[in-house]
Amino acid sequence: MDIFANLWLGLSIAGTFYNLFYCLVGVFLGTAIGVLPGLGPVATIAMLLPITFGLPPESSLIMLAGIYYGAQYGGSTTAILVNLPGEPSSVVTALDGYQMARQGHAGRALSTAAIGSFIAGTISTILIAVFAPALAAVALQFGPAEYFSLIVLGLIASIVMASGQLLHALGMILVGLLLGMVGTDVNSAVPRYTFGMTSVADGLNFVVIAMGVFGLGEIIANLEDEADRSVMTKKVTGLMPTKEDWKRIVAPILRGTALGSLLGILPGGGAALASFGSYALEKKMSKHPEQFGKGAIEGVAGPESANNAGAQTSFIPMLTLGLPSNAVMALMIGAMIIQGIQPGPSVMTDQPELFWGLIASMWIGNLMLLVLNLPLIGLWVRMIAIPYHFLFPIIIVFCAIGVFSVNNNVFDVYAMAAFGVAGYIFRRLDAEPAPMLLAFILGPMMEEFLRRALLFSKGDLTVLVTRPVSAALLLVATILLALVLLPTIRRGRKIAFQEE
Amino acid sequence: MIRVRGEKDLGIGAIYLALGLAGFIVARDYSFGTAGRMGPGYFPTVISSLLMCFGVVTTAKGMLRDGEPIGKINWKGLTLVTLSVCAFGFSLETAGLIAALTVLILISAAASERFRFEIRATIGLLALVIFCVAVFVEGLGLPMPILGDWFK
């Protein structure tokens, strides 16, 4: 099989000193922001994008990917030590992990999370290597109608994942699509919604929107409630799981990996849903479900493996179809476009170094996290203790400088401020902004595919449902929409998100 | 008088309606074309119309069904954070990076209830300004004046 040849090529790219360095920087930064509540991977990746412009494409994507899965690790550290999930995906880890820490088993909980994540990362890396080429081969057969329907499916799926109200999320998609129209129309060269401003002739910059909505907007929201954070600074001892622990965690890790990998591939899926699903599954499978919530090690092993596997496999649709399944992947697509790479099925054949290098780097990055994180636990504990009122001005400084440096244009700074206000308002009105960012990135593609599909069919809209693959994709989107509207699932979804 | 029952629904509905309406009116200037030959106005018109529909539905829901109140808005945080970023943009090219960063940090820090201007904060401010100048201007070579025209 050439999977091994491919992986070998990837390892030889990711294993160069230069790329190892950026991988390390990525996972280190990722863990740091995962530890710090109030700063997520979306804002961080948006902040760092301008710095990656000068790097080779491989290195920049390797670093950005490292931030994403590093954040999953960091989020679980705070969940276990302070009962404060740094990321939504580690909410369930806090349930049993914090209890373990209170009983003096913080070390075992942390190592279980790290080992589970590493095993999940290894398996899902292999899964990507096996399935991505197959999926890309299918995607190469796709015509514009199929792509249009796929985007519709992706957008619908993204709101299933959004917390907050469904109706609001659907509206946010349309807002995002409309924002995506700003700029010069590629076909007619007509400037749309620019109001005569040359700064937006090429469209709004997605870094501006991401930093404004996810950076500034979140800061304003966080400032509403400046609660004290009490940190468990007791010394963390007993880092290795016991023999008994190993027996208990192997099966949950494997089940979590399987579930996470599956949910990660689905458009709109990803780490958060995977960890919730895995926790429920482990509780059902366990002979002692009453231990859950009181420090069951399975309740840490399963969800932690699942969220890492989900984070990894969510790269599959991005790399093979050019479709982002969550806001972080949307930023990765933006990073690729800036580097002059058109994301899609051809990336694998045209730029195997980039593709396989990125995949191999994920495994290397997971190894780094396993080796680095446990000894560095003291540093992370100290980072949790940084008060937010020292932290947020620093975040604003990096946002402001970062957004200016994209085009060296002050207009972008003002635009970011405006999107910060918008982001805060959307949050206050229970309208999750993540689907908006996805729609903003996908909007221009969606219009172009629809235009081409209708050009071929001479304006016949039924082309979207007469072509089988396109019809199937739209059918799945409809079913998904119907499912979320069903009362029972709606209630379950509410429970899953109530802790956020 | 009609009683508002779901403030959040009404609020976001009004935003959708306003954006949809604005998008629709502006898009009338772009040629619509036909389905087979979509003009630059085709897609925006469709999207804006859908957005208006959602605006109407959500607004109606806010009037007719009980929902959550908006609650207290953090005006102080909203104003000061936004102001600090705008002040940065305004002073960057005129007064230079050092002044712009100082203004940004001082205004934004005031948004927090807990911020006190004491020795630790002053050292932090100085360290952050020096770090940014060293890394972004000297290190990465971003074209930002360290000192603007005002100081020359």
XYZ file of C-alpha atoms in Angstrom:
652
model
C 0.000 0.000 0.000
C 1.228 3.475 -0.556
C -0.248 4.629 2.731
C 3.093 3.863 4.296
C 4.980 5.590 1.536
C 2.711 8.579 2.013
C 3.081 8.614 5.766
C 6.825 8.268 5.343
C 6.833 11.270 3.031
C 4.788 13.134 5.628
C 7.134 12.211 8.451
C 10.123 13.331 6.426
C 8.461 16.744 5.917
C 7.127 17.145 9.439
C 10.354 15.803 10.921
C 12.591 18.579 9.606
C 13.976 20.772 12.344
C 12.128 23.812 11.024
C 8.729 22.132 11.015
C 9.303 20.396 14.335
C 9.962 23.819 15.804
C 6.688 25.268 14.496
C 4.807 22.172 15.580
C 6.210 22.663 19.077
C 5.311 26.351 19.062
C 1.788 25.434 17.956
C 1.115 22.775 20.565
C 2.687 24.882 23.298
C 0.589 27.948 22.441
C -2.440 25.728 22.002
C -2.074 24.227 25.443
C -1.546 27.679 26.927
C -4.742 29.088 25.425
C -6.591 25.910 26.307
C -5.560 26.484 29.895
C -6.612 30.121 29.888
C -10.385 30.374 30.084
C -11.776 33.177 27.970
C -9.379 32.706 25.071
C -10.285 30.037 22.565
C -8.502 28.530 19.580
C -10.549 30.572 17.081
C -9.398 33.918 18.442
C -5.830 32.688 18.853
C -5.542 31.273 15.360
C -7.014 34.487 13.971
C -4.463 36.489 15.955
C -1.544 34.404 14.761
C -2.596 34.160 11.099
C -0.798 37.357 10.081
C 2.442 36.003 11.545
C 2.155 32.844 9.437
C 2.044 34.772 6.148
C 5.813 34.794 6.017
C 6.178 31.069 6.710
C 6.154 28.294 4.117
C 2.639 26.793 3.760
C 3.553 23.512 5.478
C 4.999 25.190 8.542
C 2.123 27.610 8.937
C -0.553 24.911 8.719
C 1.415 22.609 11.017
C 1.586 25.357 13.627
C -2.081 26.319 13.327
C -3.179 22.680 13.562
C -0.999 22.282 16.647
C -2.824 25.162 18.304
C -6.149 23.436 17.704
C -5.398 20.042 19.159
C -3.071 21.489 21.789
C -6.055 23.492 23.027
C -7.965 20.264 23.610
C -5.182 19.089 25.940
C -4.956 22.386 27.768
C -8.703 22.573 28.222
C -8.724 19.274 30.049
C -5.946 20.364 32.393
C -8.010 23.242 33.772
C -11.107 21.069 33.798
C -9.374 18.566 36.066
C -7.454 20.969 38.302
C -9.931 23.817 38.770
C -13.239 22.438 37.554
C -13.112 25.145 34.883
C -13.273 23.730 31.375
C -10.989 25.864 29.201
C -12.777 24.604 26.090
C -16.384 23.484 25.541
C -15.094 20.031 24.625
C -13.666 19.478 28.097
C -16.868 20.291 29.968
C -17.570 16.637 30.700
C -13.973 15.967 31.710
C -14.525 18.334 34.611
C -17.321 16.125 35.971
C -15.133 13.200 36.983
C -11.666 14.672 36.547
C -12.194 17.353 39.164
C -13.617 14.806 41.564
C -10.514 12.661 41.070
C -8.342 15.701 41.757
C -10.264 16.460 44.946
C -9.656 12.927 46.111
C -5.926 13.461 45.581
C -5.716 11.681 42.237
C -5.086 14.723 40.042
C -1.925 13.146 38.640
C -3.706 9.989 37.538
C -6.545 11.965 36.014
C -4.124 14.169 34.051
C -2.063 11.246 32.803
C -5.193 9.319 31.831
C -6.363 12.325 29.811
C -2.952 12.660 28.169
C -2.558 8.964 27.376
C -6.135 8.683 26.099
C -5.619 11.714 23.866
C -2.368 10.315 22.536
C -3.822 6.919 21.671
C -6.820 8.601 20.070
C -4.517 10.933 18.155
C -2.440 8.044 16.844
C -5.421 6.011 15.689
C -7.180 8.945 14.083
C -4.008 9.959 12.250
C -3.987 6.511 10.649
C -7.707 6.840 9.887
C -7.081 10.140 8.099
C -4.277 8.539 6.090
C -6.562 5.683 5.030
C -9.821 7.517 4.364
C -8.755 10.928 3.121
C -7.456 9.702 -0.258
C -10.627 7.679 -0.825
C -12.819 10.641 0.006
C -10.758 12.948 -2.181
C -11.143 10.507 -5.073
C -14.921 10.656 -4.658
C -14.824 14.425 -4.352
C -12.974 14.740 -7.654
C -16.118 13.369 -9.350
C -18.241 16.110 -7.796
C -19.796 18.691 -10.067
C -21.000 22.144 -9.044
C -24.455 20.851 -8.058
C -22.921 18.330 -5.647
C -20.651 20.946 -4.156
C -23.531 23.347 -3.670
C -25.532 20.682 -1.850
C -22.513 19.698 0.201
C -22.112 23.294 1.368
C -25.805 23.421 2.266
C -25.326 20.239 4.289
C -22.235 21.640 5.989
C -24.026 24.832 6.975
C -27.089 23.000 8.285
C -24.849 20.629 10.218
C -23.004 23.555 11.778
C -26.160 24.846 13.452
C -26.898 21.451 14.925
C -23.675 21.962 16.818
C -24.322 25.569 17.734
C -25.516 26.251 21.215
C -28.315 28.739 21.628
C -31.439 28.964 19.582
C -31.892 27.140 16.311
C -33.901 29.862 14.614
C -31.244 32.382 15.578
C -28.479 30.153 14.233
C -30.232 29.773 10.872
C -30.468 33.549 10.662
C -26.779 33.865 11.492
C -25.941 31.664 8.513
C -27.786 34.072 6.238
C -26.032 37.048 7.836
C -22.728 35.293 7.171
C -23.637 34.566 3.560
C -24.599 38.201 3.055
C -21.318 39.397 4.579
C -19.552 37.048 2.196
C -21.079 38.953 -0.736
C -19.243 42.153 0.173
C -16.584 42.984 -2.382
C -16.165 42.748 -6.118
C -18.257 40.055 -7.818
C -15.830 37.760 -9.615
C -18.019 37.270 -12.666
C -19.298 40.738 -13.437
C -16.635 42.822 -11.659
C -19.483 44.757 -10.059
C -18.542 45.981 -6.582
C -21.226 44.801 -4.154
C -22.031 46.325 -0.764
C -18.780 48.285 -0.773
C -20.441 51.707 -0.474
C -17.558 53.162 -2.435
C -14.899 52.038 0.034
C -11.786 50.734 -1.677
C -10.714 48.925 1.510
C -13.439 46.335 1.015
C -13.126 45.999 -2.758
C -11.589 42.557 -2.236
C -14.214 41.657 0.323
C -14.202 41.785 4.079
C -11.221 40.061 5.590
C -12.182 36.993 7.591
C -9.411 37.696 10.101
C -11.170 40.974 10.883
C -14.469 39.210 11.480
C -12.974 36.334 13.466
C -10.919 38.589 15.736
C -13.746 41.055 16.215
C -16.470 38.554 16.949
C -14.476 35.867 18.755
C -11.734 38.033 20.259
C -13.210 41.397 21.221
C -16.835 40.251 21.462
C -15.898 37.501 23.864
C -13.789 39.843 25.982
C -16.701 42.241 26.410
C -18.941 39.318 27.367
C -16.358 37.971 29.810
C -16.026 41.361 31.497
C -19.652 41.137 32.578
C -18.877 38.533 35.098
C -15.486 38.846 36.718
C -15.652 35.975 39.131
C -12.702 34.879 41.211
C -10.936 31.750 40.164
C -9.676 29.566 42.957
C -6.878 27.336 41.829
C -6.041 24.008 43.337
C -2.342 24.559 43.811
C -1.808 21.409 45.776
C 1.179 19.555 44.457
C 0.288 17.107 41.742
C 1.772 13.719 42.540
C 1.465 10.155 41.320
C 1.497 10.864 37.615
C 1.376 7.322 36.312
C -1.861 5.340 36.198
C -1.762 2.104 38.162
C -2.067 -1.349 36.635
C -5.668 -1.420 37.796
C -6.292 1.916 36.039
C -4.891 0.630 32.770
C -7.387 -2.203 32.789
C -10.220 0.225 33.332
C -9.238 2.813 30.733
C -8.251 0.785 27.668
C -11.781 0.011 26.509
C -13.154 3.543 27.128
C -10.209 5.023 25.219
C -10.855 2.795 22.211
C -14.616 3.382 22.271
C -14.066 7.118 22.696
C -11.663 7.124 19.762
C -14.145 5.326 17.528
C -17.013 7.619 18.447
C -14.897 10.756 18.219
C -13.442 9.836 14.840
C -16.900 9.246 13.436
C -18.419 12.469 14.766
C -15.373 14.475 13.732
C -15.743 13.523 10.073
C -19.345 14.688 9.896
C -19.654 18.257 8.757
C -20.508 20.402 11.736
C -19.283 17.677 14.036
C -16.191 17.966 16.101
C -14.714 17.745 19.492
C -17.485 19.021 21.764
C -20.234 16.652 20.669
C -17.782 13.735 20.671
C -16.892 14.181 24.323
C -20.536 14.479 25.413
C -21.429 11.359 23.434
C -18.550 9.365 24.833
C -19.408 10.266 28.428
C -22.977 9.090 27.958
C -21.748 5.904 26.286
C -19.294 5.056 29.066
C -21.910 5.647 31.712
C -24.212 3.227 29.913
C -21.522 0.589 29.385
C -20.180 0.763 32.925
C -21.009 -1.829 35.554
C -20.869 0.947 38.134
C -22.706 3.891 36.631
C -23.215 5.300 40.122
C -19.466 6.102 40.264
C -19.809 8.571 37.411
C -19.654 12.133 38.659
C -17.789 10.950 41.730
C -14.392 10.376 40.188
C -14.754 7.502 37.718
C -11.563 7.235 35.688
C -13.563 5.980 32.687
C -15.365 9.323 32.645
C -12.038 11.014 31.967
C -10.527 8.454 29.599
C -13.481 8.158 27.199
C -14.385 11.828 26.587
C -10.752 12.938 26.440
C -9.984 10.351 23.759
C -13.168 11.247 21.919
C -12.529 14.978 21.791
C -9.011 14.535 20.539
C -10.066 12.018 17.897
C -12.877 14.357 16.833
C -10.527 17.318 16.632
C -8.202 15.329 14.379
C -10.723 13.811 12.007
C -12.477 17.148 11.521
C -9.479 17.868 9.280
C -10.717 15.242 6.804
C -13.542 17.253 5.168
C -11.342 20.348 5.218
C -8.416 18.655 3.504
C -10.330 16.545 1.015
C -13.370 18.641 0.119
C -12.158 22.085 1.026
C -15.134 22.392 3.345
C -14.669 23.579 6.916
C -16.641 21.649 9.521
C -16.147 24.208 12.273
C -14.869 27.731 12.819
C -11.266 26.610 13.355
C -11.284 24.717 10.052
C -12.742 27.806 8.397
C -9.687 29.726 9.572
C -7.399 26.967 8.292
C -9.017 27.312 4.880
C -8.435 31.027 5.072
C -4.792 30.358 5.903
C -4.463 28.081 2.866
C -6.050 30.622 0.536
C -3.682 33.310 1.811
C -0.795 30.951 1.064
C -2.085 30.633 -2.491
C -3.473 27.122 -2.106
C -7.015 26.415 -3.263
C -8.390 23.955 -0.703
C -10.129 20.943 -2.186
C -9.562 17.407 -3.392
C -6.652 18.429 -5.588
C -4.468 19.472 -2.636
C -3.569 15.849 -2.017
C -2.360 15.196 -5.538
C -0.890 18.613 -6.281
C 0.814 19.172 -2.960
C 1.470 15.824 -1.306
C 4.199 17.358 0.877
C 1.743 19.768 2.429
C -1.005 17.214 2.850
C 1.001 14.351 4.295
C 3.331 16.647 6.195
C 0.364 18.131 8.020
C -1.067 14.713 8.840
C 2.238 13.345 10.094
C 2.774 16.488 12.154
C -0.451 15.789 14.023
C 0.954 12.532 15.289
C 4.281 14.146 16.171
C 2.416 16.970 17.881
C 0.430 14.520 19.973
C 3.638 12.827 21.014
C 5.098 16.202 21.993
C 2.014 16.961 24.065
C 2.300 13.654 25.881
C 5.962 14.184 26.676
C 5.813 17.898 27.426
C 2.596 18.415 29.259
C 2.951 16.301 32.325
C 6.318 17.800 33.357
C 5.022 21.289 32.572
C 1.957 20.954 34.737
C 3.391 23.408 37.259
C 3.643 26.082 34.561
C 0.030 25.539 33.487
C -1.178 25.782 37.060
C 0.581 29.121 37.384
C -0.974 30.295 34.109
C -4.472 29.521 35.349
C -3.770 31.874 38.218
C -3.210 34.907 35.923
C -6.097 37.257 36.656
C -8.289 38.068 33.689
C -7.961 41.824 34.108
C -4.258 41.494 33.287
C -4.885 39.124 30.448
C -7.547 40.816 28.371
C -5.693 44.063 27.543
C -2.857 41.877 26.226
C -5.315 39.964 24.031
C -6.698 43.240 22.664
C -3.160 44.465 21.915
C -2.370 41.323 19.906
C -5.704 41.519 18.099
C -5.140 45.158 17.174
C -1.582 44.682 15.927
C -2.483 41.408 14.208
C -5.431 42.810 12.322
C -3.478 45.871 11.219
C -0.669 43.726 9.874
C -2.933 41.743 7.520
C -3.158 44.596 5.024
C -1.260 47.308 6.884
C -4.515 49.192 6.832
C -6.104 51.092 9.716
C -9.543 50.475 8.203
C -9.304 46.841 9.315
C -8.725 47.970 12.915
C -11.955 50.015 12.896
C -13.819 47.192 11.170
C -12.635 44.793 13.862
C -13.968 47.134 16.556
C -17.337 47.179 14.785
C -17.429 43.378 14.602
C -16.522 43.262 18.277
C -19.683 45.211 19.070
C -21.677 42.969 16.742
C -20.203 39.847 18.334
C -21.187 41.003 21.801
C -24.726 41.860 20.703
C -25.145 38.495 18.954
C -23.995 36.706 22.092
C -26.371 38.639 24.294
C -29.238 37.735 21.965
C -28.400 34.006 22.063
C -27.225 33.961 18.470
C -24.104 31.819 18.196
C -21.626 33.537 15.844
C -19.696 30.408 14.718
C -22.168 29.481 11.919
C -21.899 33.067 10.653
C -18.139 32.768 10.214
C -18.532 29.427 8.422
C -21.169 30.886 6.119
C -19.006 33.921 5.459
C -16.162 31.708 4.215
C -18.453 29.387 2.261
C -20.727 32.119 0.847
C -18.690 33.059 -2.226
C -18.044 29.372 -3.028
C -21.724 28.599 -2.632
C -22.733 31.360 -5.044
C -20.140 30.282 -7.591
C -21.171 26.604 -7.489
C -24.846 27.508 -7.759
C -24.098 29.784 -10.704
C -22.189 27.054 -12.507
C -24.748 24.366 -11.696
C -27.563 26.495 -13.090
C -25.510 27.522 -16.104
C -25.088 23.867 -17.090
C -28.750 23.089 -16.471
C -29.870 26.243 -18.303
C -31.555 27.676 -15.232
C -33.320 24.493 -14.195
C -33.260 24.395 -10.399
C -34.277 20.728 -10.287
C -30.700 19.821 -11.214
C -29.998 19.939 -7.481
C -32.393 17.056 -6.822
C -32.163 15.067 -10.036
C -28.479 14.327 -9.662
C -28.366 11.456 -7.158
C -25.398 12.504 -5.022
C -26.636 16.058 -4.777
C -30.127 14.857 -3.888
C -28.741 12.542 -1.208
C -26.751 15.357 0.373
C -29.769 17.648 0.428
C -31.865 14.821 1.872
C -29.374 14.338 4.718
C -29.473 18.093 5.358
C -33.269 18.018 5.500
C -33.301 15.026 7.847
C -30.755 16.737 10.080
C -32.870 19.869 10.210
C -35.989 17.852 10.963
C -34.168 15.964 13.712
C -33.113 19.089 15.578
C -36.627 20.388 15.331
C -38.002 17.262 16.989
C -38.867 18.003 20.618
C -37.020 15.070 22.216
C -33.729 15.731 20.477
C -34.145 19.401 21.137
C -34.351 18.681 24.838
C -31.275 16.445 24.735
C -29.373 19.111 22.888
C -30.359 21.650 25.509
C -28.986 19.416 28.243
C -25.750 18.860 26.364
C -25.155 22.585 26.029
C -26.473 23.864 29.328
C -23.085 23.718 30.978
C -21.409 25.992 28.486
C -49.826 48.570 24.008
C -48.331 45.334 22.754
C -46.280 43.560 25.357
C -42.883 42.237 24.336
C -42.667 38.665 25.523
C -39.298 37.470 24.250
C -36.805 40.335 24.214
C -33.958 38.281 22.760
C -36.100 37.005 19.878
C -37.397 40.473 19.168
C -33.890 41.951 19.247
C -32.243 39.475 16.904
C -35.355 39.457 14.687
C -35.116 43.217 14.286
C -31.436 42.879 13.351
C -32.197 40.196 10.758
C -35.032 42.265 9.342
C -32.894 45.413 9.118
C -29.922 43.614 7.531
C -32.173 41.732 5.127
C -33.992 44.877 4.099
C -30.770 46.823 3.622
C -29.251 43.942 1.656
C -32.348 43.699 -0.529
C -32.571 47.419 -1.296
C -28.887 47.743 -2.141
C -29.010 44.595 -4.299
C -31.700 46.169 -6.478
C -28.917 48.196 -8.106
C -27.170 45.021 -9.267
C -28.537 43.228 -12.297
C -30.545 40.183 -11.270
C -30.088 38.124 -14.400
C -31.903 34.827 -14.821
C -31.423 31.511 -13.017
C -29.416 30.212 -15.967
C -27.317 33.354 -16.098
C -27.129 34.645 -12.576
C -26.290 38.313 -12.384
C -24.414 39.904 -9.492
C -27.746 40.689 -7.837
C -29.236 37.178 -7.956
C -27.648 35.532 -4.931
C -27.692 38.628 -2.660
C -31.377 39.190 -3.428
C -32.268 35.599 -2.572
C -30.221 35.651 0.638
C -31.598 39.034 1.717
C -35.166 37.891 1.091
C -34.626 34.757 3.177
C -33.060 36.856 5.928
C -36.076 39.157 5.946
C -38.350 36.111 6.286
C -36.338 34.920 9.279
C -36.483 38.422 10.700
C -40.273 38.470 10.457
C -40.639 34.992 11.985
C -38.227 35.695 14.850
C -39.769 39.096 15.578
C -43.238 37.543 15.598
C -41.999 34.879 17.976
C -40.681 37.603 20.277
C -44.064 39.304 20.309
C -46.167 36.181 20.737
C -44.177 33.689 22.755
C -42.507 34.026 26.109
C -38.750 34.161 25.886
C -35.764 35.369 27.774
C -35.198 39.033 28.641
C -32.010 40.618 27.325
C -30.798 41.494 30.817
C -28.214 44.046 31.789
C -25.892 45.154 29.045
C -22.260 45.760 29.894
C -22.194 49.308 28.512
C -18.940 50.148 30.228
C -17.077 47.169 28.778
C -18.664 47.611 25.368
C -17.812 51.303 25.131
C -14.313 51.172 26.568
C -13.125 48.101 24.634
C -14.463 49.510 21.368
C -13.093 52.963 22.118
C -9.663 51.560 22.976
C -9.390 49.751 19.641
C -10.563 52.802 17.675
C -8.124 55.010 19.605
C -5.351 52.598 18.652
C -6.316 52.805 14.996
C -6.526 56.589 15.122
C -3.213 57.189 16.871
C -1.125 54.465 15.216
C -0.217 56.407 12.094
C -0.184 59.857 13.679
C 1.361 59.335 17.110
C 3.146 56.051 16.512
C 3.040 52.578 18.014
C 4.262 53.413 21.531
C 1.591 56.053 22.083
C -1.114 53.969 20.389
C -0.391 50.924 22.552
C -0.346 52.985 25.747
C -3.704 54.526 24.897
C -5.139 51.123 23.966
C -3.988 49.427 27.147
C -5.064 52.218 29.499
C -8.547 52.640 28.026
C -9.230 48.916 27.740
C -7.931 48.101 31.214
C -10.372 50.632 32.650
C -13.170 48.377 31.371
C -12.455 45.939 34.186
C -13.923 46.433 37.629
C -10.776 45.090 39.170
C -8.177 47.201 37.426
C -6.158 49.495 39.691
C -3.444 51.735 38.380
C -0.620 50.601 40.595
C 3.007 49.612 40.284
C 2.389 46.119 38.933
C 0.141 47.442 36.189
C 2.683 50.117 35.216
C 5.486 47.584 34.884
C 3.203 45.296 32.901
C 2.285 48.133 30.556
C 5.909 49.082 29.954
C 6.921 45.457 29.412
C 4.104 44.877 26.937
C 4.924 48.018 24.917
C 8.609 47.132 24.773
C 7.786 43.541 23.821
C 5.514 44.643 20.971
C 8.012 47.156 19.585
C 10.836 44.622 19.771
C 8.916 41.685 18.296
C 6.554 43.237 15.770
C 8.528 46.219 14.468
C 12.170 45.205 14.976
C 11.681 41.430 14.757
C 8.924 40.867 12.207
C 9.412 44.200 10.438
C 5.783 45.309 10.377
C 5.514 48.767 8.818
C 4.365 50.642 11.911
C 6.034 53.894 12.999
C 7.439 53.538 16.525
C 7.121 57.283 16.985
C 4.622 59.102 14.783
C 4.779 62.492 13.047
C 3.486 64.183 16.165
C 6.799 63.589 17.876
C 8.994 64.664 15.004
